[in-house]
Short mmCIF file of C-alpha atoms in Angstrom, two decimals:
data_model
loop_
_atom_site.label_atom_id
_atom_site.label_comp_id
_atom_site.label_asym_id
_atom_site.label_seq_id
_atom_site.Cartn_x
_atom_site.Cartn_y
_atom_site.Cartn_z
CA UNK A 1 -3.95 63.73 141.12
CA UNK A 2 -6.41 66.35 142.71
CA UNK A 3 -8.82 67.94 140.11
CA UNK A 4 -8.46 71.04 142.61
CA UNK A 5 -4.36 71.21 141.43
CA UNK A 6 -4.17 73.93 138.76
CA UNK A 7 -1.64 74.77 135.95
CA UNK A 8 -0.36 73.21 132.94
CA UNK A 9 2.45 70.67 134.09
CA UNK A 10 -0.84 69.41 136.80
CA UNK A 11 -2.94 69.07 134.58
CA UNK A 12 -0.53 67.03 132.26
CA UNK A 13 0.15 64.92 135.13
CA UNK A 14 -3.30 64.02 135.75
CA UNK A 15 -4.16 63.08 131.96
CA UNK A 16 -1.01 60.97 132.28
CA UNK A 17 -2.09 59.58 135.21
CA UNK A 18 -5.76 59.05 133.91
CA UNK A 19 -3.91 57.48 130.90
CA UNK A 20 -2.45 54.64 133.39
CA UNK A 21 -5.74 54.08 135.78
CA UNK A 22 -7.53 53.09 132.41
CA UNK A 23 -5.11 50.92 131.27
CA UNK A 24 -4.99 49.09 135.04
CA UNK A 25 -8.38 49.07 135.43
CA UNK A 26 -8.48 47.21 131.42
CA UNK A 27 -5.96 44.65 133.01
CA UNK A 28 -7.16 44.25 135.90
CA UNK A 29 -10.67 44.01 135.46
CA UNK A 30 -10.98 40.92 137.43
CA UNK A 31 -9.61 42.22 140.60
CA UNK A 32 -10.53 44.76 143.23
CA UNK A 33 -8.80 48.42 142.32
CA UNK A 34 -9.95 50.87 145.22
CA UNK A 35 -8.98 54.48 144.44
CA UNK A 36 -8.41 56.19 147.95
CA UNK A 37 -7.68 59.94 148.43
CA UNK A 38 -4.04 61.73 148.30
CA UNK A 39 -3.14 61.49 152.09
CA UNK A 40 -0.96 64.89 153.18
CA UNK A 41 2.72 62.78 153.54
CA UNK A 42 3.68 59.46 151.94
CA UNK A 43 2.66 56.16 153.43
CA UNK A 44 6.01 55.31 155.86
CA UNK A 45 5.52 54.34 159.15
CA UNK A 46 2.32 52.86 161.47
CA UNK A 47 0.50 55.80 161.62
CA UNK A 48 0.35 56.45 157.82
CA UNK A 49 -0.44 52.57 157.59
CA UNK A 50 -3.30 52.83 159.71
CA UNK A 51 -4.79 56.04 157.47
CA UNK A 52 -4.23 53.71 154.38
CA UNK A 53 -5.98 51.30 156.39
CA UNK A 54 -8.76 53.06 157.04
CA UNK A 55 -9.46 54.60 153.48
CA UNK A 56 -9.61 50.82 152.26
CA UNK A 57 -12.07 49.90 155.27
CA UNK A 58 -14.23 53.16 153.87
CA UNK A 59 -13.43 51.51 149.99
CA UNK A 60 -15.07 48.01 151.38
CA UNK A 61 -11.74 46.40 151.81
#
């Protein structure tokens, strides 16, 4: 979640979500776990593909 997203239910969300990135990156310590940036619509079709794509080529991937 976006540190720039304000309000209480946000910023609940992201301590959640901070919650669950610690635990998966305490399980899986042994394997690569890029963290690429919110893209503006959900990943469905090629051209959202190729976006992902390219944020894991930036990651090293």
């Amino acid at each position: 979640m976006p540190e720039e997203a304000d309000g209480a239910f946000l910023a609940s969300r992201r301590a959640q979500e901070q919650s669950y990135l610690s635990r998966i990156d305490e399980t899986f310590a042994h394997l690569p776990r890029p963290r690429v940036p919110w893209l503006p619509t959900d990943i469905q079709g090629v051209d959202a593909l190729e976006r992902l794509a390219s944020c894991l080529e930036q990651a090293g991937l």
